[in-house]
Amino acid sequence: MSKVTISTLNRMKAADEKIAVITSYDAGFTRQIEQAGMDVILVGDSLGMVVQGHESTLPVTVDDMVYHTANVMRVSQRSMVIADMPFMSHGTSEQALNTAGRLMKEGGAHMVKIEGGAPQLDTVHHLTARAVPVCGHLGLLPQSIHQLGGYRVQGRGEHEAERILKDAYGLQSAGAQMLVLECVPPLLAAEITEALDIPVIGIGAGAATDGQVLVLYDMLGITVDGIPSFVHDFLADAGSVQGALSAYVKAVKAGVFPGKEHTFA
Ligand code: KIV
């Protein structure tokens, strides 16, 4: 059982092999996720909503992220693990370095994820120049929810799409080694995936990205307000958590998830 590293993911992109990613926040689910053959685990700050019951990801602290990352890392054996840099933990390059240091040294994460484009480029460069592997995050940025005014598709207009494409190039140039694209039109996601050398992982971004990520609780249907339209409830079909996780990995690898019904026009 060889460990998944960024080299594995780069090889998968080159070979057109889809990358399966899911969020996890604890040891119990992580064991089942690894059993299903997941390539990457994201300890997302979505934990603020699905685990802690907040209305957004904003209240999540660095201590919370370190705690949940350590829970995952304690049992993880094969998947590559990325930890989110929470809201207000990366306002300056020095603060970001301190946060990333804690997520990697205390939490054990292999990579950190940071939301945002142009305003983050100096910070991303600061981190990557100091041996911190970084995953960018563009499109719908949940930490900017009060600026955006709601959870909706980003990059529909020509100018917005150009800005996201430019930010994607900028993040790659600043040293980011992966990119998450959240809720952008599928054609824009396809263009960015084709243009970049680094693996691009989509959520609500169509089927053309190098891989897919879902929030674990969404794909298991464990949500109070129903699941977003770009998510499939894999537990409803499979009947067990292990079955749902295996079905998700299989569907991503086969390129059948997301289908047209999960894709924004
Ligand atoms: O926090 C999270 O779970 C995420 C995913 C939605 C990509 O950032």
PDB file of N, CA, C and O and ligand atoms in Angstrom, residues 23 25 42-47 57 84 113 115 137 142 180 182 203 213-215, ligand 1:
ATOM      1  N   THR A  23     -13.968  15.198   2.423  1.00  0.00           N
ATOM      2  CA  THR A  23     -13.599  15.795   3.708  1.00  0.00           C
ATOM      3  C   THR A  23     -13.722  14.743   4.811  1.00  0.00           C
ATOM      4  O   THR A  23     -14.529  13.813   4.726  1.00  0.00           O
ATOM      5  N   TYR A  25     -13.087  14.592   9.406  1.00  0.00           N
ATOM      6  CA  TYR A  25     -12.778  15.412  10.583  1.00  0.00           C
ATOM      7  C   TYR A  25     -12.456  14.556  11.812  1.00  0.00           C
ATOM      8  O   TYR A  25     -12.188  15.095  12.889  1.00  0.00           O
ATOM      9  N   LEU A  42      -9.518  15.927   2.832  1.00  0.00           N
ATOM     10  CA  LEU A  42      -9.451  17.346   3.178  1.00  0.00           C
ATOM     11  C   LEU A  42     -10.085  17.546   4.554  1.00  0.00           C
ATOM     12  O   LEU A  42     -11.268  17.229   4.740  1.00  0.00           O
ATOM     13  N   VAL A  43      -9.294  18.022   5.503  1.00  0.00           N
ATOM     14  CA  VAL A  43      -9.877  18.426   6.786  1.00  0.00           C
ATOM     15  C   VAL A  43     -10.357  19.856   6.557  1.00  0.00           C
ATOM     16  O   VAL A  43      -9.598  20.823   6.694  1.00  0.00           O
ATOM     17  N   GLY A  44     -11.602  19.957   6.095  1.00  0.00           N
ATOM     18  CA  GLY A  44     -12.133  21.252   5.661  1.00  0.00           C
ATOM     19  C   GLY A  44     -12.680  22.047   6.832  1.00  0.00           C
ATOM     20  O   GLY A  44     -13.147  21.477   7.821  1.00  0.00           O
ATOM     21  N   ASP A  45     -12.656  23.373   6.685  1.00  0.00           N
ATOM     22  CA  ASP A  45     -13.282  24.189   7.736  1.00  0.00           C
ATOM     23  C   ASP A  45     -14.808  24.130   7.615  1.00  0.00           C
ATOM     24  O   ASP A  45     -15.525  24.723   8.426  1.00  0.00           O
ATOM     25  N   SER A  46     -15.312  23.354   6.642  1.00  0.00           N
ATOM     26  CA  SER A  46     -16.742  23.020   6.606  1.00  0.00           C
ATOM     27  C   SER A  46     -17.155  22.343   7.909  1.00  0.00           C
ATOM     28  O   SER A  46     -18.341  22.264   8.218  1.00  0.00           O
ATOM     29  N   LEU A  47     -16.186  21.871   8.677  1.00  0.00           N
ATOM     30  CA  LEU A  47     -16.498  21.261   9.979  1.00  0.00           C
ATOM     31  C   LEU A  47     -17.247  22.251  10.873  1.00  0.00           C
ATOM     32  O   LEU A  47     -18.021  21.846  11.755  1.00  0.00           O
ATOM     33  N   THR A  57     -18.498  28.988   7.989  1.00  0.00           N
ATOM     34  CA  THR A  57     -17.195  28.462   8.426  1.00  0.00           C
ATOM     35  C   THR A  57     -16.415  29.501   9.246  1.00  0.00           C
ATOM     36  O   THR A  57     -15.342  29.203   9.767  1.00  0.00           O
ATOM     37  N   ASP A  84      -7.412  22.849   6.071  1.00  0.00           N
ATOM     38  CA  ASP A  84      -7.819  24.223   5.731  1.00  0.00           C
ATOM     39  C   ASP A  84      -7.204  25.239   6.696  1.00  0.00           C
ATOM     40  O   ASP A  84      -7.150  25.017   7.901  1.00  0.00           O
ATOM     41  N   LYS A 113      -4.623  24.372   2.789  1.00  0.00           N
ATOM     42  CA  LYS A 113      -5.446  25.013   1.755  1.00  0.00           C
ATOM     43  C   LYS A 113      -5.813  26.419   2.200  1.00  0.00           C
ATOM     44  O   LYS A 113      -6.156  26.641   3.363  1.00  0.00           O
ATOM     45  N   GLU A 115      -8.022  29.967   0.972  1.00  0.00           N
ATOM     46  CA  GLU A 115      -9.025  30.517   0.051  1.00  0.00           C
ATOM     47  C   GLU A 115      -8.568  31.858  -0.520  1.00  0.00           C
ATOM     48  O   GLU A 115      -8.025  32.695   0.217  1.00  0.00           O
ATOM     49  N   HIS A 137      -7.699  27.809  -3.521  1.00  0.00           N
ATOM     50  CA  HIS A 137      -9.165  27.586  -3.542  1.00  0.00           C
ATOM     51  C   HIS A 137      -9.794  28.816  -4.183  1.00  0.00           C
ATOM     52  O   HIS A 137      -9.692  29.919  -3.643  1.00  0.00           O
ATOM     53  N   PRO A 142     -16.226  30.185   0.744  1.00  0.00           N
ATOM     54  CA  PRO A 142     -17.142  30.238   1.899  1.00  0.00           C
ATOM     55  C   PRO A 142     -16.698  31.219   2.994  1.00  0.00           C
ATOM     56  O   PRO A 142     -17.542  31.758   3.705  1.00  0.00           O
ATOM     57  N   VAL A 180      -8.396  23.898  -5.681  1.00  0.00           N
ATOM     58  CA  VAL A 180      -9.816  23.528  -5.593  1.00  0.00           C
ATOM     59  C   VAL A 180     -10.625  24.621  -6.278  1.00  0.00           C
ATOM     60  O   VAL A 180     -10.409  25.811  -6.029  1.00  0.00           O
ATOM     61  N   GLU A 182     -14.493  25.801  -6.641  1.00  0.00           N
ATOM     62  CA  GLU A 182     -15.817  25.541  -6.059  1.00  0.00           C
ATOM     63  C   GLU A 182     -16.898  26.341  -6.791  1.00  0.00           C
ATOM     64  O   GLU A 182     -16.797  27.582  -6.901  1.00  0.00           O
ATOM     65  N   ILE A 203     -15.601  21.038  -7.108  1.00  0.00           N
ATOM     66  CA  ILE A 203     -16.815  20.752  -6.326  1.00  0.00           C
ATOM     67  C   ILE A 203     -17.899  21.660  -6.898  1.00  0.00           C
ATOM     68  O   ILE A 203     -17.738  22.890  -6.888  1.00  0.00           O
ATOM     69  N   VAL A 213     -14.120  16.715  -5.147  1.00  0.00           N
ATOM     70  CA  VAL A 213     -14.179  16.698  -3.692  1.00  0.00           C
ATOM     71  C   VAL A 213     -15.631  16.930  -3.275  1.00  0.00           C
ATOM     72  O   VAL A 213     -16.353  17.693  -3.927  1.00  0.00           O
ATOM     73  N   LEU A 214     -16.068  16.234  -2.222  1.00  0.00           N
ATOM     74  CA  LEU A 214     -17.379  16.495  -1.625  1.00  0.00           C
ATOM     75  C   LEU A 214     -17.222  16.591  -0.116  1.00  0.00           C
ATOM     76  O   LEU A 214     -16.289  16.004   0.462  1.00  0.00           O
ATOM     77  N   VAL A 215     -18.134  17.315   0.496  1.00  0.00           N
ATOM     78  CA  VAL A 215     -18.210  17.334   1.957  1.00  0.00           C
ATOM     79  C   VAL A 215     -18.860  16.009   2.381  1.00  0.00           C
ATOM     80  O   VAL A 215     -19.946  15.654   1.910  1.00  0.00           O
TER      81      VAL A 215
HETATM   82  O1  KIV B   1     -14.113  23.238   3.894  1.00  0.00           O
HETATM   83  C1  KIV B   1     -14.369  22.433   2.971  1.00  0.00           C
HETATM   84  O2  KIV B   1     -14.950  21.364   3.163  1.00  0.00           O
HETATM   85  C2  KIV B   1     -13.973  22.813   1.627  1.00  0.00           C
HETATM   86  C3  KIV B   1     -14.580  22.043   0.488  1.00  0.00           C
HETATM   87  C4  KIV B   1     -15.964  22.522   0.244  1.00  0.00           C
HETATM   88  C5  KIV B   1     -13.757  22.111  -0.752  1.00  0.00           C
HETATM   89  O3  KIV B   1     -13.246  23.727   1.445  1.00  0.00           O
END
